[in-house]
Amino acid sequence: WATRTLKEYIIKGFVMDDERLKQGNQVFGKDYFEELLERIREIRTSERKFYQKITDIYALSADYDKNAPATKEFFASVQNKLHWAIIGKTAAEIVYDSADATTIHMGLTNWKHAPDGKIMKSDVSVAKNYMGESHIKELNQIISAYLDLAENRAQRQILMKMRDWNQFLHGFLELSSYPILQDKGKVSALEAKLKAEQEYEEYRVTQDEIYISDFDKEVQRIRESKDEYK
């Protein structure tokens, strides 16, 4: 039953009776769905982070309430659900397991001033900064597919409420054969942050020793230039 219901959910939009659907279309007319479609397309082209695009879609729910417990739970879990689907770890677990002062760039694959700038403390607690190129690509593909389906629902004038978007994300990942996060993970965000920052304090000493600034490069260039004329 659960599998059949999820398949119906992906194909039709969400599981509901015909009377409710008719009532929804009476309340939310053509103008509503045209504006909804425009807003979804704006979310797609925005520079928002990958998980923020999912939460922005959720915020378009017909019954959206930012203070609802369901909203707080969705916002708190969406990033971890996506990371778990791709890597099998929550954001905190990725940071905790990857941050290592003894490895090159402390285990980071990206940071704010990469590739030549220094790694800052604010860089080391971001899970995405430890992800490989293939994982980033796959994550972007997931978000793109999710937005395609969200746009399709607006075009078909399918009314989506908070519960529907929450169920849809679960069904979308499951029918895409991704593992589903069943709990909050084994590492808290605070534990990951403290561990990463501790590793950073150790790594920073090494970084200062090997770092070559633009000024250092210019001094070296001048010295080498003078040596040529000796």
Coordinates of C-alpha atoms in Angstrom, one line a residue:
W1 CA 0.0 0.0 0.0
A2 CA 2.7 2.5 1.0
T3 CA 4.6 1.9 -2.3
R4 CA 1.5 2.3 -4.4
T5 CA 0.6 5.5 -2.5
L6 CA 4.0 7.0 -3.0
K7 CA 3.9 6.1 -6.8
E8 CA 0.5 7.8 -7.0
Y9 CA 1.9 10.8 -5.1
I10 CA 4.8 11.3 -7.6
I11 CA 2.6 10.8 -10.6
K12 CA -0.4 12.9 -9.6
G13 CA 1.1 15.4 -7.2
F14 CA -0.2 14.2 -3.9
V15 CA -2.9 11.8 -2.6
M16 CA -6.2 13.4 -2.0
D17 CA -9.9 12.9 -2.8
D18 CA -11.7 14.5 -5.8
E19 CA -13.9 16.7 -3.7
R20 CA -11.0 18.3 -1.9
L21 CA -9.2 18.8 -5.2
K22 CA -12.3 20.5 -6.6
Q23 CA -12.6 22.7 -3.6
G24 CA -8.9 23.7 -3.8
N25 CA -9.3 24.8 -7.4
Q26 CA -12.2 26.9 -6.5
V27 CA -10.3 28.7 -3.8
F28 CA -7.0 28.9 -5.7
G29 CA -7.7 30.1 -9.2
K30 CA -5.7 30.6 -12.4
D31 CA -4.0 33.8 -11.2
Y32 CA -2.7 32.0 -8.1
F33 CA -1.1 29.2 -10.1
E34 CA 0.4 31.7 -12.6
E35 CA 2.1 33.6 -9.8
L36 CA 3.1 30.4 -8.1
L37 CA 4.8 29.3 -11.4
E38 CA 6.6 32.6 -11.7
R39 CA 7.9 32.3 -8.1
I40 CA 9.1 28.7 -8.6
R41 CA 11.1 29.8 -11.7
E42 CA 12.6 32.7 -9.7
I43 CA 13.7 30.2 -7.0
R44 CA 15.3 28.0 -9.7
T45 CA 17.5 30.9 -11.1
S46 CA 18.3 32.4 -7.7
E47 CA 21.7 32.1 -6.0
R48 CA 20.3 30.5 -2.9
K49 CA 22.0 27.4 -1.5
F50 CA 20.7 24.0 -2.7
Y51 CA 18.7 23.2 0.5
Q52 CA 17.3 26.8 0.7
K53 CA 15.7 26.3 -2.7
I54 CA 13.8 23.3 -1.3
T55 CA 12.7 25.3 1.7
D56 CA 11.7 28.2 -0.5
I57 CA 9.4 25.9 -2.4
Y58 CA 8.0 24.7 0.9
A59 CA 7.3 28.3 1.8
L60 CA 5.0 28.5 -1.2
S61 CA 2.6 26.1 0.4
A62 CA -1.1 27.1 0.2
D63 CA -1.3 26.9 4.0
Y64 CA 2.2 28.0 4.9
D65 CA 2.8 28.9 8.5
K66 CA 6.4 29.8 9.4
N67 CA 5.6 29.1 13.1
A68 CA 4.0 25.7 12.6
P69 CA 5.9 22.7 14.2
A70 CA 5.8 21.0 10.8
T71 CA 7.6 23.9 9.2
K72 CA 10.3 24.0 11.9
E73 CA 10.8 20.2 11.5
F74 CA 11.0 20.4 7.7
F75 CA 13.5 23.3 7.8
A76 CA 15.6 21.5 10.4
S77 CA 15.7 18.2 8.5
V78 CA 15.8 19.0 4.7
Q79 CA 19.6 19.6 4.5
N80 CA 20.4 16.4 6.3
K81 CA 17.9 14.4 4.1
L82 CA 19.7 15.6 1.0
H83 CA 23.2 14.9 2.3
W84 CA 22.1 11.5 3.5
A85 CA 20.7 10.7 0.1
I86 CA 24.0 11.5 -1.6
I87 CA 26.7 10.5 0.9
G88 CA 24.9 8.5 3.7
K89 CA 25.8 11.0 6.3
T90 CA 24.1 14.0 7.9
A91 CA 25.7 17.5 7.5
A92 CA 27.1 17.3 11.0
E93 CA 28.6 13.8 10.4
I94 CA 30.3 15.0 7.1
V95 CA 31.9 17.8 9.0
Y96 CA 32.9 15.7 12.0
D97 CA 34.4 12.9 10.0
S98 CA 36.1 15.0 7.4
A99 CA 37.8 17.9 9.3
D100 CA 41.4 16.8 9.9
A101 CA 44.2 19.2 10.6
T102 CA 46.8 16.7 9.3
T103 CA 45.4 16.5 5.8
I104 CA 45.8 18.9 2.9
H105 CA 43.5 21.9 3.2
M106 CA 42.2 20.3 6.4
G107 CA 40.1 18.0 4.2
L108 CA 38.2 20.8 2.5
T109 CA 37.5 20.7 -1.2
N110 CA 36.2 24.2 -1.3
W111 CA 36.2 27.4 0.8
K112 CA 35.3 31.0 0.5
H113 CA 38.7 32.2 -0.8
A114 CA 39.7 29.0 -2.7
P115 CA 41.9 28.0 -4.2
D116 CA 44.7 30.4 -3.3
G117 CA 43.3 32.2 -0.2
K118 CA 43.4 31.2 3.4
I119 CA 40.9 28.8 4.9
M120 CA 38.9 30.7 7.5
K121 CA 37.2 29.4 10.7
S122 CA 33.8 30.0 9.1
D123 CA 34.6 27.6 6.2
V124 CA 35.3 24.6 8.3
S125 CA 31.7 24.0 9.7
V126 CA 30.0 23.9 6.2
A127 CA 29.4 20.3 5.1
K128 CA 29.3 21.2 1.4
N129 CA 32.9 22.4 1.7
Y130 CA 34.0 18.8 2.2
M131 CA 32.1 17.3 -0.6
G132 CA 33.7 16.1 -3.8
E133 CA 32.9 17.3 -7.3
S134 CA 30.9 14.2 -8.1
H135 CA 28.7 14.6 -5.0
I136 CA 28.1 18.3 -5.7
K137 CA 27.1 17.5 -9.3
E138 CA 24.7 14.8 -8.1
L139 CA 23.2 17.1 -5.5
N140 CA 22.6 19.8 -8.2
Q141 CA 20.9 17.2 -10.3
I142 CA 18.6 16.2 -7.5
I143 CA 17.6 19.9 -6.9
S144 CA 17.1 20.4 -10.6
A145 CA 14.8 17.4 -10.8
Y146 CA 12.9 18.5 -7.7
L147 CA 12.3 22.0 -9.1
D148 CA 11.2 20.5 -12.4
L149 CA 8.5 18.5 -10.6
A150 CA 7.5 21.6 -8.5
E151 CA 7.1 23.6 -11.7
N152 CA 5.1 20.9 -13.3
R153 CA 2.7 20.9 -10.4
A154 CA 2.1 24.6 -10.7
Q155 CA 1.5 24.3 -14.4
R156 CA -1.0 21.5 -13.8
Q157 CA -2.6 23.7 -11.0
I158 CA -2.1 21.1 -8.3
L159 CA -2.5 22.6 -4.9
M160 CA 0.3 21.8 -2.5
K161 CA 0.1 22.3 1.2
M162 CA 2.9 22.0 3.8
R163 CA 2.1 18.3 4.5
D164 CA 2.1 17.6 0.8
W165 CA 5.6 19.1 0.2
N166 CA 6.9 17.2 3.2
Q167 CA 5.5 13.9 1.9
F168 CA 6.6 14.7 -1.6
L169 CA 10.3 15.2 -0.7
H170 CA 10.3 11.8 1.0
G171 CA 8.5 10.1 -1.9
F172 CA 10.8 11.9 -4.4
L173 CA 13.9 10.5 -2.8
E174 CA 12.5 7.1 -2.2
L175 CA 11.3 6.6 -5.8
S176 CA 14.7 7.9 -7.0
S177 CA 16.2 5.0 -5.1
Y178 CA 18.0 7.2 -2.6
P179 CA 18.4 6.1 1.1
I180 CA 16.0 7.9 3.5
L181 CA 17.3 9.4 6.7
Q182 CA 15.4 7.8 9.6
D183 CA 16.7 9.9 12.5
K184 CA 18.7 13.0 13.3
G185 CA 22.1 11.3 12.9
K186 CA 24.7 10.3 15.4
V187 CA 26.5 13.7 15.6
S188 CA 25.0 17.0 16.7
A189 CA 25.7 20.2 14.8
L190 CA 27.4 21.6 17.9
E191 CA 29.7 18.6 18.2
A192 CA 30.7 18.9 14.6
K193 CA 31.3 22.6 14.9
L194 CA 33.5 22.2 18.0
K195 CA 35.5 19.4 16.5
A196 CA 36.0 21.3 13.2
E197 CA 37.1 24.5 14.9
Q198 CA 39.5 22.5 17.2
E199 CA 41.1 21.0 14.1
Y200 CA 41.2 24.4 12.5
E201 CA 43.2 25.9 15.4
E202 CA 45.8 23.2 14.9
Y203 CA 45.7 23.6 11.1
R204 CA 46.0 27.4 11.2
V205 CA 49.6 27.1 12.5
T206 CA 50.6 25.0 9.4
Q207 CA 48.6 27.2 7.1
D208 CA 50.4 30.4 8.3
E209 CA 53.8 28.7 7.7
I210 CA 53.1 27.7 4.1
Y211 CA 50.8 30.5 3.0
I212 CA 52.1 32.8 0.2
S213 CA 50.3 36.1 -0.1
D214 CA 50.1 38.3 -3.2
F215 CA 52.7 40.5 -1.5
D216 CA 55.0 37.6 -1.0
K217 CA 54.6 36.6 -4.6
E218 CA 55.4 40.1 -5.8
V219 CA 58.5 40.3 -3.6
Q220 CA 59.7 37.0 -5.0
R221 CA 59.0 38.2 -8.5
I222 CA 61.1 41.3 -8.0
R223 CA 64.0 39.3 -6.4
E224 CA 64.0 36.9 -9.3
S225 CA 63.9 39.8 -11.8
K226 CA 67.0 41.4 -10.1
D227 CA 68.9 38.1 -10.1
E228 CA 68.5 38.0 -13.9
Y229 CA 70.4 41.2 -14.3
K230 CA 73.3 40.3 -12.1

